[in-house]
Tab-separated table of C-alpha atoms in Angstrom:
chain	number	residue	atom	x	y	z
Y	1473	MET	CA	23.435	66.572	147.058
Y	1474	ARG	CA	19.732	66.172	147.731
Y	1475	THR	CA	18.883	66.107	144.239
Y	1476	ALA	CA	19.051	62.329	143.310
Y	1477	TRP	CA	16.479	63.067	140.674
Y	1478	ALA	CA	19.389	64.232	138.546
Y	1479	ASP	CA	21.626	61.180	138.847
Y	1480	GLY	CA	20.389	59.335	135.802
Y	1481	PRO	CA	20.649	55.603	135.825
Y	1482	GLU	CA	17.329	54.203	134.432
Y	1483	PHE	CA	14.673	52.809	136.861
Y	1484	VAL	CA	16.701	53.807	139.800
Y	1485	THR	CA	16.337	57.404	140.114
Y	1486	GLN	CA	14.312	58.096	137.002
Y	1487	CYS	CA	12.369	56.348	133.990
Y	1488	PRO	CA	14.317	56.763	130.787
Y	1489	ILE	CA	14.013	59.883	128.760
Y	1490	ARG	CA	11.628	58.857	125.739
Y	1491	PRO	CA	12.579	59.258	122.257
Y	1492	GLY	CA	11.977	62.777	121.185
Y	1493	GLY	CA	11.443	63.797	125.039
Y	1494	SER	CA	13.708	65.768	126.972
Y	1495	TYR	CA	14.776	66.184	130.631
Y	1496	THR	CA	16.899	68.755	132.372
Y	1497	TYR	CA	19.479	67.640	135.130
Y	1498	ARG	CA	19.631	70.270	137.726
Y	1499	PHE	CA	22.269	69.935	140.400
Y	1500	THR	CA	24.824	71.768	142.451
Y	1501	ILE	CA	28.740	70.749	142.449
Y	1502	GLU	CA	29.899	70.792	145.874
Y	1503	GLY	CA	33.436	70.113	146.763
Y	1504	GLN	CA	34.487	68.630	143.657
Y	1505	GLU	CA	37.392	69.626	141.361
Y	1506	GLY	CA	38.958	68.011	138.448
Y	1507	THR	CA	37.632	65.550	135.722
Y	1508	LEU	CA	34.272	63.624	135.932
Y	1509	TRP	CA	32.222	62.776	132.808
Y	1510	TRP	CA	28.473	62.284	131.848
Y	1511	HIS	CA	26.807	59.481	129.842
Y	1512	ALA	CA	23.906	57.723	128.899
Y	1513	HIS	CA	22.862	55.048	131.736
Y	1514	SER	CA	20.147	52.962	129.947
Y	1515	SER	CA	21.004	49.595	128.191
Y	1516	TRP	CA	24.334	49.937	126.433
Y	1517	LEU	CA	23.531	53.598	125.079
Y	1518	ARG	CA	26.698	55.028	126.797
Y	1519	ALA	CA	28.804	53.184	124.313
Y	1520	THR	CA	28.471	56.420	122.059
Y	1521	VAL	CA	26.344	58.820	124.124
Y	1522	TYR	CA	29.227	60.383	126.654
Y	1523	GLY	CA	31.362	63.370	127.154
Y	1524	ALA	CA	33.997	65.070	129.764
Y	1525	LEU	CA	32.474	67.058	132.694
Y	1526	ILE	CA	35.282	69.208	133.912
Y	1527	ILE	CA	35.274	71.376	137.152
Y	1528	HIS	CA	37.741	74.066	137.252
Y	1529	PRO	CA	38.980	75.687	140.538
Y	1530	LYS	CA	36.744	78.565	141.748
Y	1531	GLU	CA	37.517	82.197	140.307
Y	1532	GLY	CA	40.252	83.282	142.623
Y	1533	SER	CA	41.735	80.054	143.620
Y	1534	SER	CA	43.926	77.745	141.650
Y	1535	TYR	CA	45.139	74.193	141.172
Y	1536	PRO	CA	47.156	72.603	144.172
Y	1537	PHE	CA	50.057	72.426	141.487
Y	1538	GLN	CA	51.490	74.719	139.065
Y	1539	LYS	CA	48.951	75.973	136.575
Y	1540	PRO	CA	49.648	73.939	133.358
Y	1541	THR	CA	50.221	75.778	130.015
Y	1542	ARG	CA	47.129	73.818	128.342
Y	1543	GLU	CA	44.986	71.102	129.030
Y	1544	THR	CA	43.497	68.171	126.872
Y	1545	PRO	CA	40.393	65.745	127.688
Y	1546	ILE	CA	41.574	62.219	126.554
Y	1547	LEU	CA	38.300	60.088	126.312
Y	1548	LEU	CA	39.161	56.421	125.900
Y	1549	GLY	CA	36.096	54.830	123.957
Y	1550	GLU	CA	35.183	51.581	122.904
Y	1551	TRP	CA	33.767	50.811	119.236
Y	1552	TRP	CA	31.874	48.145	117.686
Y	1553	ASN	CA	31.142	47.687	114.015
Y	1554	ALA	CA	27.611	47.185	114.912
Y	1555	ASN	CA	24.835	48.841	116.833
Y	1556	PRO	CA	25.888	48.174	120.450
Y	1557	ILE	CA	22.089	47.581	121.562
Y	1558	ASP	CA	21.964	44.903	118.986
Y	1559	VAL	CA	25.236	43.321	120.613
Y	1560	VAL	CA	23.685	43.373	123.891
Y	1561	ARG	CA	20.243	42.239	123.010
Y	1562	GLU	CA	21.699	39.220	120.960
Y	1563	ALA	CA	23.723	38.348	124.134
Y	1564	THR	CA	20.675	38.585	126.296
Y	1565	ARG	CA	18.788	36.429	123.896
Y	1566	THR	CA	21.552	33.722	123.776
Y	1567	GLY	CA	22.894	33.756	127.402
Y	1568	ALA	CA	26.320	34.015	126.020
Y	1569	ALA	CA	29.009	36.600	126.599
Y	1570	PRO	CA	28.572	39.444	124.119
Y	1571	ASN	CA	30.739	40.007	121.258
Y	1572	VAL	CA	33.862	42.213	122.155
Y	1573	SER	CA	34.508	45.356	120.539
Y	1574	ASP	CA	36.331	46.016	117.318
Y	1575	ALA	CA	38.271	48.977	118.359
Y	1576	TYR	CA	39.223	51.304	121.035
Y	1577	THR	CA	39.050	55.135	120.516
Y	1578	ILE	CA	40.642	58.399	121.620
Y	1579	ASN	CA	38.334	61.345	121.443
Y	1580	GLY	CA	36.273	59.324	118.833
Y	1581	GLN	CA	39.174	58.097	116.755
Y	1582	PRO	CA	40.857	54.855	116.747
Y	1583	GLY	CA	44.399	55.818	115.324
Y	1584	ASP	CA	47.101	54.659	113.255
Y	1585	PHE	CA	46.730	50.799	113.980
Y	1586	TYR	CA	43.511	50.116	112.442
Y	1587	ASN	CA	42.501	49.997	108.565
Y	1588	CYS	CA	41.821	53.181	107.003
Y	1589	SER	CA	41.938	55.072	110.181
Y	1590	SER	CA	45.125	56.950	110.285
Y	1591	ALA	CA	43.868	60.086	108.472
Y	1592	ASP	CA	41.823	61.065	111.172
Y	1593	THR	CA	44.059	60.308	114.308
Y	1594	VAL	CA	43.857	62.857	116.852
Y	1595	ILE	CA	46.842	65.099	117.253
Y	1596	VAL	CA	47.590	66.779	120.654
Y	1597	PRO	CA	50.047	69.777	119.864
Y	1598	MET	CA	52.501	70.953	122.543
Y	1599	ASP	CA	55.377	73.545	122.611
Y	1600	ALA	CA	58.679	72.467	123.965
Y	1601	GLY	CA	58.911	73.381	127.637
Y	1602	GLU	CA	55.086	73.263	128.148
Y	1603	THR	CA	53.024	71.429	130.513
Y	1604	ASN	CA	49.927	69.762	129.594
Y	1605	LEU	CA	47.064	68.599	131.799
Y	1606	LEU	CA	45.795	65.392	130.266
Y	1607	ARG	CA	42.174	64.608	131.650
Y	1608	VAL	CA	41.968	60.913	130.829
Y	1609	ILE	CA	38.605	59.194	130.987
Y	1610	ASN	CA	37.847	55.660	130.504
Y	1611	SER	CA	34.421	55.769	128.857
Y	1612	GLY	CA	34.748	52.439	127.463
Y	1613	LEU	CA	32.250	49.881	127.923
Y	1614	ASN	CA	33.617	46.835	129.136
Y	1615	GLN	CA	37.165	46.941	129.302
Y	1616	GLN	CA	40.021	48.390	131.911
Y	1617	LEU	CA	42.714	50.108	129.867
Y	1618	PHE	CA	46.580	50.845	130.241
Y	1619	PHE	CA	47.528	54.411	129.135
Y	1620	THR	CA	50.819	55.772	128.531
Y	1621	VAL	CA	52.610	58.382	126.358
Y	1622	ALA	CA	55.813	57.448	124.447
Y	1623	ASN	CA	59.001	58.701	126.154
Y	1624	HIS	CA	57.202	61.039	128.586
Y	1625	LYS	CA	56.704	60.616	132.346
Y	1626	LEU	CA	53.113	61.175	133.663
Y	1627	THR	CA	52.635	62.874	136.898
Y	1628	VAL	CA	49.350	61.912	138.372
Y	1629	VAL	CA	47.621	64.673	140.323
Y	1630	GLY	CA	44.045	63.611	140.570
Y	1631	ALA	CA	41.343	61.025	140.180
Y	1632	ASP	CA	37.471	61.114	139.856
Y	1633	ALA	CA	37.437	64.822	140.792
Y	1634	SER	CA	39.595	64.542	143.841
Y	1635	TYR	CA	43.121	65.610	144.079
Y	1636	LEU	CA	45.904	63.096	144.904
Y	1637	LYS	CA	49.394	63.313	146.273
Y	1638	PRO	CA	51.390	63.895	142.942
Y	1639	PHE	CA	53.495	60.811	141.883
Y	1640	THR	CA	55.291	59.966	138.527
Y	1641	THR	CA	54.697	56.847	136.445
Y	1642	ASN	CA	55.044	55.468	132.902
Y	1643	VAL	CA	51.626	54.301	132.799
Y	1644	ILE	CA	48.206	54.455	134.283
Y	1645	MET	CA	45.362	51.868	134.477
Y	1646	LEU	CA	41.630	53.032	134.387
Y	1647	GLY	CA	38.491	50.937	134.619
Y	1648	PRO	CA	35.384	51.972	132.933
Y	1649	GLY	CA	33.943	55.238	134.773
Y	1650	GLN	CA	37.378	56.130	136.133
Y	1651	THR	CA	39.238	59.489	135.367
Y	1652	THR	CA	42.680	60.253	136.172
Y	1653	ASP	CA	44.571	63.787	135.769
Y	1654	VAL	CA	48.062	63.566	134.731
Y	1655	LEU	CA	50.676	66.347	133.788
Y	1656	ILE	CA	52.951	65.934	131.002
Y	1657	THR	CA	55.876	68.116	130.048
Y	1658	ALA	CA	57.298	68.827	126.686
Y	1659	ASN	CA	60.867	67.903	127.705
Y	1660	GLN	CA	61.794	65.627	124.894
Y	1661	PRO	CA	63.538	66.202	121.557
Y	1662	PRO	CA	60.798	67.766	119.203
Y	1663	ALA	CA	59.135	65.005	117.340
Y	1664	ARG	CA	55.739	62.955	117.233
Y	1665	TYR	CA	55.163	60.653	119.988
Y	1666	TYR	CA	52.297	58.060	120.462
Y	1667	ILE	CA	49.899	58.397	123.091
Y	1668	ALA	CA	48.397	54.826	123.504
Y	1669	ALA	CA	46.005	52.730	125.143
Y	1670	ARG	CA	44.956	48.958	125.206
Y	1671	ALA	CA	43.336	46.392	127.285
Y	1672	TYR	CA	44.144	45.248	131.002
Y	1673	ALA	CA	42.607	41.908	130.560
Y	1674	SER	CA	42.451	40.033	133.941
Y	1675	ALA	CA	40.055	37.362	133.322
Y	1676	GLN	CA	42.027	34.184	132.598
Y	1677	GLY	CA	40.794	32.892	129.118
Y	1678	ALA	CA	38.025	35.268	128.425
Y	1679	PRO	CA	38.022	36.737	125.109
Y	1680	PHE	CA	38.941	40.442	124.614
Y	1681	ASP	CA	39.450	43.309	122.272
Y	1682	ASN	CA	43.260	43.205	122.067
Y	1683	THR	CA	43.810	46.329	119.772
Y	1684	THR	CA	45.599	49.337	120.497
Y	1685	THR	CA	44.372	52.878	120.103
Y	1686	THR	CA	46.757	55.862	119.492
Y	1687	ALA	CA	46.662	59.662	119.310
Y	1688	ILE	CA	49.837	61.594	118.557
Y	1689	LEU	CA	51.480	64.039	120.812
Y	1690	GLU	CA	53.243	66.630	118.207
Y	1691	TYR	CA	55.823	68.975	119.142
Y	1692	LYS	CA	54.915	72.160	117.239
Y	1693	THR	CA	58.605	72.209	115.906
Y	1694	ALA	CA	58.643	68.712	114.868
Y	1695	PRO	CA	59.496	67.958	110.867
Y	1696	CYS	CA	56.195	68.063	109.284
Y	1697	PRO	CA	54.834	64.620	108.521
Y	1698	ALA	CA	53.896	65.554	104.952
Y	1699	LYS	CA	57.509	66.350	104.145
Y	1700	GLY	CA	57.951	62.856	104.983
Y	1701	GLY	CA	60.620	60.155	105.809
Y	1702	ALA	CA	60.948	57.929	108.774
Y	1703	SER	CA	61.805	61.121	111.071
Y	1704	SER	CA	58.179	62.021	111.118
Y	1705	LYS	CA	56.807	58.690	112.030
Y	1706	PRO	CA	55.786	58.842	115.590
Y	1707	VAL	CA	57.914	57.163	118.418
Y	1708	ASN	CA	56.053	54.118	119.614
Y	1709	ALA	CA	54.876	53.577	122.954
Y	1710	SER	CA	55.322	50.713	125.066
Y	1711	LEU	CA	52.444	49.163	127.122
Y	1712	PRO	CA	52.159	46.711	129.772
Y	1713	LYS	CA	51.228	43.082	128.919
Y	1714	PHE	CA	47.323	42.437	128.613
Y	1715	ASN	CA	47.269	40.385	131.884
Y	1716	ASP	CA	50.020	42.657	133.841
Y	1717	THR	CA	48.165	42.837	137.356
Y	1718	ALA	CA	51.449	43.739	138.981
Y	1719	THR	CA	51.543	47.224	136.978
Y	1720	ALA	CA	47.802	47.480	137.791
Y	1721	THR	CA	48.459	46.979	141.296
Y	1722	THR	CA	51.294	49.147	141.462
Y	1723	PHE	CA	49.251	51.931	140.127
Y	1724	THR	CA	46.142	51.727	142.169
Y	1725	THR	CA	48.040	51.199	145.583
Y	1726	SER	CA	50.234	54.424	144.793
Y	1727	LEU	CA	47.220	56.811	145.049
Y	1728	ARG	CA	47.218	58.898	148.317
Y	1729	SER	CA	45.107	62.051	149.215
Y	1730	PRO	CA	47.266	65.154	149.361
Y	1731	GLN	CA	46.911	65.669	153.145
Y	1732	LYS	CA	45.519	63.987	156.180
Y	1733	ALA	CA	41.906	62.750	155.137
Y	1734	GLU	CA	38.718	62.851	157.277
Y	1735	VAL	CA	38.181	59.291	157.092
Y	1736	PRO	CA	35.046	58.095	159.061
Y	1737	THR	CA	35.917	55.800	161.984
Y	1738	ASP	CA	33.537	54.499	164.664
Y	1739	ILE	CA	31.682	52.582	161.916
Y	1740	ASP	CA	27.760	52.277	161.909
Y	1741	GLU	CA	27.275	49.794	158.987
Y	1742	SER	CA	30.050	47.284	158.356
Y	1743	LEU	CA	28.904	45.537	155.432
Y	1744	PHE	CA	30.501	42.706	153.387
Y	1745	PHE	CA	29.580	42.411	149.762
Y	1746	THR	CA	30.807	39.506	147.293
Y	1747	VAL	CA	30.959	40.823	143.640
Y	1748	GLY	CA	31.323	38.301	140.758
Y	1749	LEU	CA	30.033	36.306	137.924
Y	1750	GLY	CA	27.490	33.499	138.140
Y	1751	ILE	CA	25.886	31.013	135.682
Y	1752	ASN	CA	21.985	30.194	135.521
Y	1753	GLN	CA	21.042	26.872	134.472
Y	1754	CYS	CA	19.018	26.701	131.391
Y	1755	PRO	CA	15.405	27.363	132.243
Y	1756	PRO	CA	13.002	24.306	131.593
Y	1757	GLY	CA	11.298	24.191	128.302
Y	1758	ALA	CA	13.894	26.853	126.898
Y	1759	ASN	CA	15.478	26.207	123.610
Y	1760	LYS	CA	18.802	25.145	124.632
Y	1761	ALA	CA	20.630	25.541	121.310
Y	1762	SER	CA	19.345	29.185	121.088
Y	1763	THR	CA	18.885	30.494	124.606
Y	1764	CYS	CA	21.619	28.763	126.578
Y	1765	GLN	CA	24.737	29.427	124.842
Y	1766	GLY	CA	26.790	30.229	127.993
Y	1767	PRO	CA	29.271	27.546	129.412
Y	1768	ASN	CA	27.889	23.931	128.983
Y	1769	GLY	CA	24.504	24.868	127.844
Y	1770	THR	CA	23.870	27.703	130.564
Y	1771	ARG	CA	23.372	31.442	130.690
Y	1772	PHE	CA	25.810	33.926	132.069
Y	1773	ALA	CA	24.893	35.904	135.244
Y	1774	ALA	CA	26.293	38.147	137.890
Y	1775	SER	CA	25.594	39.146	141.467
Y	1776	MET	CA	26.416	40.856	144.664
Y	1777	ASN	CA	25.879	38.539	147.801
Y	1778	ASN	CA	24.215	36.212	145.653
Y	1779	ILE	CA	21.421	38.678	144.518
Y	1780	SER	CA	21.369	39.428	140.900
Y	1781	PHE	CA	19.973	42.655	140.606
Y	1782	VAL	CA	16.789	43.168	138.548
Y	1783	LEU	CA	15.627	46.659	137.549
Y	1784	PRO	CA	12.084	47.578	138.016
Y	1785	SER	CA	10.063	48.426	135.006
Y	1786	ASN	CA	6.963	50.658	135.917
Y	1787	PHE	CA	8.526	53.052	138.437
Y	1788	SER	CA	11.984	54.070	139.633
Y	1789	LEU	CA	13.293	53.073	142.861
Y	1790	LEU	CA	13.447	56.787	143.900
Y	1791	GLN	CA	9.750	57.462	142.910
Y	1792	ALA	CA	8.728	54.147	144.768
Y	1793	HIS	CA	10.456	55.326	147.721
Y	1794	HIS	CA	9.521	58.992	147.539
Y	1795	GLN	CA	5.864	58.256	146.759
Y	1796	GLY	CA	5.670	55.044	149.104
Y	1797	ILE	CA	4.637	52.844	146.386
Y	1798	PRO	CA	4.549	49.247	147.444
Y	1799	GLY	CA	5.808	46.227	145.659
Y	1800	VAL	CA	8.607	47.848	143.558
Y	1801	PHE	CA	11.469	46.812	145.767
Y	1802	THR	CA	12.264	45.297	148.903
Y	1803	THR	CA	14.643	46.506	151.619
Y	1804	ASP	CA	16.478	43.027	152.527
Y	1805	PHE	CA	19.557	43.065	150.596
Y	1806	PRO	CA	21.748	40.926	152.746
Y	1807	ALA	CA	24.455	42.665	154.868
Y	1808	ALA	CA	26.874	39.681	154.230
Y	1809	PRO	CA	27.017	36.789	151.966
Y	1810	PRO	CA	23.979	34.227	152.834
Y	1811	VAL	CA	26.727	31.537	152.683
Y	1812	LYS	CA	30.343	31.958	153.638
Y	1813	PHE	CA	32.691	30.178	151.229
Y	1814	ASP	CA	36.357	30.284	150.015
Y	1815	TYR	CA	35.559	33.502	147.760
Y	1816	THR	CA	38.599	33.165	145.682
Y	1817	GLY	CA	39.178	29.446	145.733
Y	1818	ASN	CA	37.797	26.596	143.978
Y	1819	VAL	CA	33.941	27.354	144.563
Y	1820	SER	CA	31.479	24.418	144.462
Y	1821	GLN	CA	29.143	24.766	141.574
Y	1822	SER	CA	26.172	24.507	143.933
Y	1823	LEU	CA	26.973	28.233	144.670
Y	1824	TRP	CA	27.327	29.588	141.221
Y	1825	GLN	CA	23.443	30.319	140.507
Y	1826	PRO	CA	22.249	33.617	141.969
Y	1827	VAL	CA	18.843	34.747	143.141
Y	1828	PRO	CA	17.305	37.449	140.785
Y	1829	ALA	CA	15.581	40.290	142.904
Y	1830	THR	CA	15.193	43.885	143.285
Y	1831	LYS	CA	16.687	44.478	146.882
Y	1832	VAL	CA	17.811	47.690	148.501
Y	1833	TYR	CA	19.904	48.039	151.501
Y	1834	LYS	CA	18.499	50.933	153.902
Y	1835	LEU	CA	20.858	53.368	155.539
Y	1836	LYS	CA	20.135	56.002	158.159
Y	1837	TYR	CA	21.146	59.635	157.195
Y	1838	GLY	CA	24.810	60.296	158.574
Y	1839	ALA	CA	25.406	56.448	158.974
Y	1840	LYS	CA	29.365	55.970	158.895
Y	1841	VAL	CA	29.684	52.944	156.227
Y	1842	GLN	CA	32.231	50.469	155.560
Y	1843	VAL	CA	31.845	48.040	152.507
Y	1844	VAL	CA	34.453	45.286	151.997
Y	1845	LEU	CA	33.977	44.366	148.260
Y	1846	GLN	CA	35.192	40.818	147.821
Y	1847	GLY	CA	35.742	39.432	144.297
Y	1848	THR	CA	34.867	35.854	143.796
Y	1849	SER	CA	36.397	33.203	141.485
Y	1850	ILE	CA	32.858	31.861	140.421
Y	1851	PHE	CA	33.348	31.009	136.622
Y	1852	THR	CA	36.527	33.262	136.630
Y	1853	ALA	CA	38.105	35.851	138.691
Y	1854	GLU	CA	38.529	39.344	137.268
Y	1855	ASN	CA	39.142	42.966	138.243
Y	1856	HIS	CA	35.887	44.731	138.738
Y	1857	PRO	CA	35.594	48.416	138.670
Y	1858	ILE	CA	32.754	49.041	141.295
Y	1859	HIS	CA	31.088	52.629	140.996
Y	1860	LEU	CA	29.001	54.112	143.941
Y	1861	HIS	CA	26.473	56.618	142.691
Y	1862	GLY	CA	26.013	59.794	144.750
Y	1863	TYR	CA	29.185	59.893	146.693
Y	1864	ASP	CA	32.814	59.969	146.885
Y	1865	PHE	CA	34.538	57.289	149.044
Y	1866	TYR	CA	37.770	56.516	150.633
Y	1867	ILE	CA	39.513	53.359	149.445
Y	1868	VAL	CA	41.325	52.338	152.686
Y	1869	ALA	CA	42.754	48.983	151.407
Y	1870	GLU	CA	42.873	46.415	148.799
Y	1871	GLY	CA	44.311	43.016	148.619
Y	1872	PHE	CA	44.417	39.733	147.088
Y	1873	GLY	CA	42.734	36.456	148.220
Y	1874	ASN	CA	39.908	36.498	150.930
Y	1875	PHE	CA	39.450	39.500	153.033
Y	1876	ASN	CA	40.660	38.540	156.494
Y	1877	PRO	CA	39.321	40.909	159.172
Y	1878	GLN	CA	41.714	39.658	161.708
Y	1879	LYS	CA	45.015	40.501	159.507
Y	1880	ASP	CA	43.830	42.767	157.034
Y	1881	THR	CA	42.266	45.437	159.076
Y	1882	ALA	CA	45.986	46.335	160.088
Y	1883	LYS	CA	46.672	47.366	156.616
Y	1884	PHE	CA	43.965	50.155	156.416
Y	1885	ASN	CA	45.202	53.310	155.659
Y	1886	LEU	CA	43.203	55.767	157.745
Y	1887	VAL	CA	45.663	58.658	157.418
Y	1888	ASP	CA	45.627	59.671	153.431
Y	1889	PRO	CA	43.867	56.969	151.410
Y	1890	PRO	CA	42.600	58.278	148.029
Y	1891	MET	CA	39.139	59.585	147.499
Y	1892	ARG	CA	37.337	58.143	144.309
Y	1893	ASN	CA	33.822	57.153	143.013
Y	1894	THR	CA	34.982	54.028	141.227
Y	1895	ALA	CA	37.145	51.314	143.266
Y	1896	SER	CA	39.082	48.702	141.038
Y	1897	VAL	CA	38.612	45.473	143.154
Y	1898	PRO	CA	41.626	43.409	142.200
Y	1899	VAL	CA	41.184	40.245	140.377
Y	1900	GLY	CA	40.993	37.460	142.989
Y	1901	GLY	CA	41.022	39.999	145.692
Y	1902	TRP	CA	39.267	42.736	147.605
Y	1903	ALA	CA	38.894	46.485	148.425
Y	1904	VAL	CA	37.521	48.290	151.384
Y	1905	ILE	CA	35.729	51.638	150.988
Y	1906	ARG	CA	34.300	54.161	153.501
Y	1907	PHE	CA	31.787	56.847	153.217
Y	1908	VAL	CA	29.359	58.779	155.358
Y	1909	ALA	CA	25.791	58.285	154.230
Y	1910	ASP	CA	24.882	62.043	153.958
Y	1911	ASN	CA	23.129	62.260	150.432
Y	1912	PRO	CA	19.727	61.072	150.701
Y	1913	GLY	CA	18.229	58.933	147.774
Y	1914	THR	CA	18.519	55.847	146.063
Y	1915	TRP	CA	22.055	55.071	145.033
Y	1916	LEU	CA	23.379	52.317	142.628
Y	1917	LEU	CA	26.481	50.485	143.373
Y	1918	HIS	CA	27.439	48.530	140.481
Y	1919	CYS	CA	30.219	46.950	138.302
Y	1920	HIS	CA	31.121	49.453	135.611
Y	1921	LEU	CA	31.869	46.872	133.125
Y	1922	ASP	CA	28.335	47.079	131.388
Y	1923	VAL	CA	28.255	43.469	130.428
Y	1924	HIS	CA	28.049	42.679	134.191
Y	1925	ILE	CA	25.316	45.262	135.084
Y	1926	THR	CA	23.239	43.395	132.373
Y	1927	TRP	CA	23.929	40.277	134.155
Y	1928	GLY	CA	22.886	41.755	137.388
Y	1929	LEU	CA	26.103	42.859	139.166
Y	1930	ALA	CA	24.567	45.675	141.138
Y	1931	MET	CA	22.340	46.838	144.332
Y	1932	SER	CA	21.155	49.872	145.660
Y	1933	PHE	CA	21.244	51.715	148.817
Y	1934	LEU	CA	18.256	53.739	150.109
Y	1935	VAL	CA	19.745	56.558	152.235
Y	1936	GLU	CA	16.962	58.019	154.417
Y	1937	ASP	CA	16.196	61.696	154.913
Y	1938	GLY	CA	17.754	63.279	158.156
Y	1939	VAL	CA	16.417	66.073	159.965
Y	1940	GLY	CA	15.082	69.432	158.412
Y	1941	VAL	CA	15.335	70.719	154.675
Y	1942	PHE	CA	19.115	70.506	154.319
Y	1943	GLN	CA	18.963	66.726	155.060
Y	1944	THR	CA	16.010	66.052	152.924
Y	1945	LEU	CA	15.733	64.931	149.357
Y	1946	GLU	CA	14.218	67.739	147.357
Y	1947	ALA	CA	10.997	67.154	145.661
Y	1948	PRO	CA	11.080	65.761	142.186
Y	1949	PRO	CA	11.295	68.224	139.301
Y	1950	ALA	CA	8.161	68.927	136.987
Y	1951	ASP	CA	9.904	67.446	134.025
Y	1952	LEU	CA	10.805	64.100	135.360
Y	1953	PRO	CA	10.508	61.569	132.597
Y	1954	VAL	CA	7.478	58.999	133.316
Y	1955	CYS	CA	7.569	55.266	132.609
């Protein structure tokens, strides 16, 4: 709060840390408990630069559930047999979709189902009868993932560092950027059980990495694998089909706050943002064969409300705002799509090409905000994990098709909706979020599939200062990197 300089996205709240340079992120944790994570926010560097950020209950207080015997961070990652920066540079040059990853990982290791990898598979030890809090983080770059543990139920107790009303399931789904805290109890016959994750791929016909990463839940009294035989082979985990949207939806619509939530009503800013892909025609004079390798000789793009977000390059948005530097951004990001159309239907190709720009949407301090995030079927519909920096928000509803304010408002859960920082907008559907703009600064709202940010699926809110020091952005720190 009030320290937006510590947020991190390049050219939004700071210029990137230069090679060999350093910058100290200083901020106060307020009101969050559970699992978050930290990662690079420049190009595709977060493919390998990331880790868990765990917030325990304050001393003297405890979890709202029985304290687990142990806890284990489970970081789901994505691996290329190449430098990820080369992968995205090549895609930017050609205009085509980037190469998909070669493996997924659990705590940095791909697991048993890849060549030459099983010697280093991650082992999660447990004693019979113990309860383990698994802090699951999707730190993958471009893929939603299903996650399960063979023969063990998962009790979901939190997500994105907010507690949830506990419920039990066999499988969870996480988009990149999302975290989910689950309890598992070692109540099965002592043995070794696969912990596994693989893609939830909702975009029809789009290529994706269809491999499966594994770790092993190992009961301490299980037979030693070296002594061999089939008995020590881990029990297989069963995961949903890659395109199992029903399972993904059952999961996301099961999340509830533990008690009555303080959901903003009397909305001041009612916003409607389309989120989806786009196609840029090949620029005149370009070498079509090398730079326009997208569909039918085009280049892939993405946008919100038909604006494809362009990062500034000489100043960050926050510096430009704080120092009053003109010409870095404009404040005319549209509150609704410039053209209304059948968002999830058969969209006319005349609407496929977005406009590149650096536009922000201004919010007054304390404004009560509702955003309808409406997916589109331009080129292809898919599930988009939409992340808002600087805030937690309530997800009051989600659904398929086009959001209809007359009918769909009746579905709003204003009693106990879940609080998150990343919403999974359903494939060919919509989600509605609400928050109070009480944290001044420039805050990126973006798809957490990095391929889509690269293409422009982002925008930024500019939340103005309120009254007095406690409603005002602090001065920038002395070591803030320069461009």
